Amino acid sequence: MLAESIIRIGRPIVHSDLPIQQRIRWLTDVDSENCKNFFQHVFLIELEEDETAFHFIEVGSVEGKTFVPNKLRNNAFPILYPNGGNPLHPQGVYPIPCYLMYEAHIRAMNQPDSFAAEVIFPRLKNSLSYREKNEEQLREIARRVSECIAPHFDYFIKQEKQLGILYIYDHSLPEYRLLENRYEDDDRYLWIAESRLSPGKQLHIDGDRVLAGIVEAKFMEAKTLGSASNAISTFTNQEEKEVASIYNKFWLWMSPTWEMPRSIYWGKEEWTRGIKVDRASYEAFLYGTQLLKQITVPVTSAILKEMFAPIASAEAKRHMKPSSFESIFGVPFVLSLLKDDSEQLYHKYKRILNQSDKSESDIHLEILAGINKVIPPLSDEYRLMIVYYSGELSKGDMHVRKIIEDVVPSTATLLQNIIKEINRKELFHIVKILRCNPDKEYHRLRSLPSLLANAYGPGYVWSSLQAILHRQTVTTQRLYQNTAIKLLGFALKEDDWGMREELVFHYGFLAFYSRYQAEVVQRDERVKTVADWERFIEDYHAGDVSLSQLQSAEELGFVTGLLLRQFSNSYQFKTGKDYVKQRVMKFGSKLTPDMIWKYGVLRCEELAEQWSMKLGKNFRPVLAQVLLGFLEAEQTQTLRSNKDKFMTAFWSGYLMYHKVKEEEQ
């Protein structure tokens, strides 16, 4: 299951050498884009016995028109951004008294009684640091804090919208330390500000204690939807002292706001009857989700357009913008098959986070999955998993599009190399024979998702991507069907360049398909590539095409395309009109193999005599064999069941034909 994979990712991080400061960054929202403006107005209230002091701090600076938090200081302010619900109300459990303040909260700070009762007190009740205090003590703390802030209201209040942080530094709490220096040798202490109650001393938080509080707070939140003592954990399969529900709002992929399958017999706080998580596994889950947030990237906009634009209409696709499509995000998982591989797996993820060190041997997910991430080289003792989703996690509006599990690294590397080599070598040859622009970027052939989407259609992207990454057999039937439809559309518009570029993709995909079948699936299946057609062109110009070479619909279609193009050149020289468009494609009708035979091939000899055409020596011997081929195909009904292959090959031959010399008329 997805949650188990996340826990497997998080376990090595829990036991890693990840610094305290970085751990706090991961498990809080200090670096969230949603929270950067809160650091502009920090209301720090210092409490010691009966004394209070007010600090107004700006943790960062304005760069241009944007406020940028100070990365050296902001992890000492462990804020948590609410996911869903009304942010003006207390949200979840707070590890220490450090709260986000919205516009309405700041405007109410000049009314100390109501601010203490409605804003501060409810948050103190939900703060782990004060769980030993009774309500009377908490109300007294709230009163002292609000009365400390109110006299300074006119100093900090502004006309424009304000966001801020209310930070209560209570010297009696064990999470805080009063030290001599701003930066101590012990890196677990994080500097907040200089004390006003003890001038010359510095206010710090104890990172170890805060981190433990964050994990405890999150586990307490999970317990609100159900908990049990001395129960079997779903993830360790052992009896644990305490277990909780994993469905919670820390990571909205598991949010109970979904209308997920749920038994009608479950009570409001009985979600543990679904999935039970122990404390250690849940801590790993927290780290795993945060790591995945950092390596989550959107599918490249150009690839997204290739994946989901209408396949049958090139015109519609051409006019669609990448912004027309909903963003889809990809998350790469690397999972080990070995139990004791935590250290190695952690280093793999460090490489994924640090994308500056790239090499040819890496697994480039932009090629394989359309997401701009690089995975370091992996042995087959690991497995790659890719999760695609759309929506906004911060709003709880998130939808899993596809989960592709158990991708073998050697398979991923092999597929990547095949795609790279096709674009480096074979594409040049395909472009040359179809006489297209060699400097044009053929984006459809650059990545596996765009290859599959353009071959099979948007509705088959996920299923075909999963099949390819799992070395399963795929077919070319839909490729030929889609190519034939698009070629006809271009032909009716007399767009030869559109047809040529469509065939560049078609034969680029067949080059990929041929190598995929041979090297990945290891199955002997031949498809007609441009190399095969080049041999046919040589035989055609020599007049050596025999009936035995026209047994398949593709072969007959290709040679027919060569034949009618040669005839059309001579016909146009005599009449000034295009033979295929004038005589065969009557009134813009849908071109079929039967029309090509009856209106095209059968009339060649008659019109050649009528216009006294001097056709090449190869023409009539090949014409005779093609006529026999059509008669044989009519008897066996070959063309009826393979009309898409015939039409694709026909246009291929028609457009690949080249004069060996000027045809004298």
Short mmCIF file of C-alpha atoms in Angstrom, two decimals, residues 6-7 10-11 13-15 23 27 211-212 215 218-219 250 277-289:
data_model
loop_
_atom_site.label_atom_id
_atom_site.label_comp_id
_atom_site.label_asym_id
_atom_site.label_seq_id
_atom_site.Cartn_x
_atom_site.Cartn_y
_atom_site.Cartn_z
CA ILE A 6 6.11 6.03 2.62
CA ILE A 7 7.06 4.46 5.95
CA GLY A 10 11.01 7.43 6.20
CA ARG A 11 12.68 4.78 8.38
CA ILE A 13 15.74 9.14 7.59
CA VAL A 14 14.68 8.66 11.23
CA HIS A 15 17.96 6.84 11.93
CA ARG A 23 14.54 17.79 10.74
CA LEU A 27 8.36 18.41 10.00
CA LEU A 211 11.46 17.78 17.59
CA ALA A 212 10.13 15.23 20.08
CA VAL A 215 6.32 14.07 16.61
CA LYS A 218 1.33 14.73 15.23
CA PHE A 219 0.72 11.36 16.87
CA PHE A 250 -0.79 15.86 8.26
CA VAL A 277 -0.02 2.67 12.90
CA ASP A 278 2.41 2.44 15.81
CA ARG A 279 4.36 5.43 17.07
CA ALA A 280 7.72 4.51 15.49
CA SER A 281 6.14 3.77 12.11
CA TYR A 282 4.20 7.01 12.29
CA GLU A 283 7.39 9.00 12.91
CA ALA A 284 8.85 7.34 9.80
CA PHE A 285 5.64 8.23 7.96
CA LEU A 286 6.09 11.90 8.92
CA TYR A 287 9.63 11.99 7.55
CA GLY A 288 8.68 10.02 4.46
CA THR A 289 5.88 12.40 3.54
#
